[in-house]
Amino acid sequence: MIEKIEEMFTKIAEEKVNTMQELENFRLQYIAKKGKLNSLFEDFKNVPNEQKRIIGQKLNELKTVVAEKYQKLQDVFQSTDTTKTEKDLTLTGFPLQFGSRHPLSIIKNEIVQIFSKIGFDISEGPEIEDDWHVFTSLNFPLEHPARDMQDTFFLEKNPDILLRTHTSSVQVRVMETTKPPLRFIFPGRVFRNEAVSARAHCIFHQVEGLYINKNVSFADLKQTLLYFAQEMFGAKTQIRLRPSYFPFTEPSAEMDISCTICNGKGCNVCKHSGWVEILGCGMVDPNVLICNNIDPNKYSGYAFGMGIERITMLKYQINDIRLFFENDIRFLSQFTPELT
Ligand code: DAH
């Protein structure tokens, strides 16, 4: 008999009740006239007299535990029962579930913080843009393939209205309204007419950086990017700059970081090279400064642009970009809740 009672204690403790129906089942199973508790009390009648005191005590304890659990659950369900007309609106909802930040937001905030620490301001521009801000004033030649329907979502033609393909357009917006010296980062969403795959998406996010002042040199750019890479990926991270081409910078480069997964030894992520590319950068092309009424003989500047998805995938070792846009709660809930 004692064993039966102990067993019931454990069962009660483990019993999960999430709906009103389950609460009713709980009542029927344990508390109702034909429930398990009463059947134990029936058995109690056959307990020899000398054991009655100790078993009776246990049985009463069990009865209290069952009643308390039932009462507690009932309170909870009544406080969230929307069918009742009188509700105590000051009660918290139940069960209270904390959300978590989207991984892209976590990393975006981190990038913003890193650059804020060294004096970069933040600005954002429109997602729907015109040809001037996305291409022409950034020194894209007329026949540049990025203007092609393949890469750009056009909303209207002649004059062209389009979804921005990069956040470099915000460079132009800021140069229009702010006199140098200027030091900004521009986080935002961009759009490209690309086939969706594990590595590419038609929507993604970038952070663009721009610094214009007197005597800005490539060494300033390199040091800023080294600082960023080490803050983001750890103090041991190394960078390397490879010559590249972008219409709006001259010279241009792509930056790799030493692979944080294998520490440069070679793995799948870095395709056994020890390095992974994370951004494009360069010295602002004098043509871009001229287009924006800044005298290239007086001022120089650097710019850089990085994909937030790419950095997030490296940080969290995520291997499919599509996961960011599916909003599957099983994926999203893996990232630390951040309540600030
Ligand atoms: N806008 C480029 C892209 O979307 C990224 C980029 C490269 C931005 C070099 C820059 C830069 O500011 O200097 O691929």
Short mmCIF file of C-alpha atoms in Angstrom, two decimals, residues 1-15 29-30 36-37 40 43 58-59 62 65-66:
data_model
loop_
_atom_site.label_atom_id
_atom_site.label_comp_id
_atom_site.label_asym_id
_atom_site.label_seq_id
_atom_site.Cartn_x
_atom_site.Cartn_y
_atom_site.Cartn_z
CA MET A 1 0.00 0.00 0.00
CA ILE A 2 2.82 2.40 0.97
CA GLU A 3 4.44 1.72 -2.41
CA LYS A 4 1.19 2.46 -4.24
CA ILE A 5 0.93 5.79 -2.42
CA GLU A 6 4.57 6.71 -3.17
CA GLU A 7 4.05 5.83 -6.81
CA MET A 8 1.07 8.13 -6.93
CA PHE A 9 3.12 10.99 -5.41
CA THR A 10 5.60 10.71 -8.28
CA LYS A 11 2.87 10.44 -10.90
CA ILE A 12 1.12 13.55 -9.61
CA ALA A 13 4.35 15.50 -9.62
CA GLU A 14 5.07 14.50 -13.22
CA GLU A 15 1.55 15.13 -14.50
CA GLN A 29 -8.43 10.55 -12.94
CA TYR A 30 -7.54 11.49 -9.38
CA LYS A 36 -7.58 6.89 -8.01
CA LEU A 37 -7.53 8.74 -4.71
CA LEU A 40 -6.82 4.16 -2.38
CA ASP A 43 -8.07 -0.06 -0.03
CA LYS A 58 0.64 9.31 4.07
CA LEU A 59 -2.71 9.04 2.36
CA LEU A 62 -1.29 12.66 -0.84
CA VAL A 65 -0.91 17.40 -2.62
CA VAL A 66 -3.51 16.42 -5.22
#
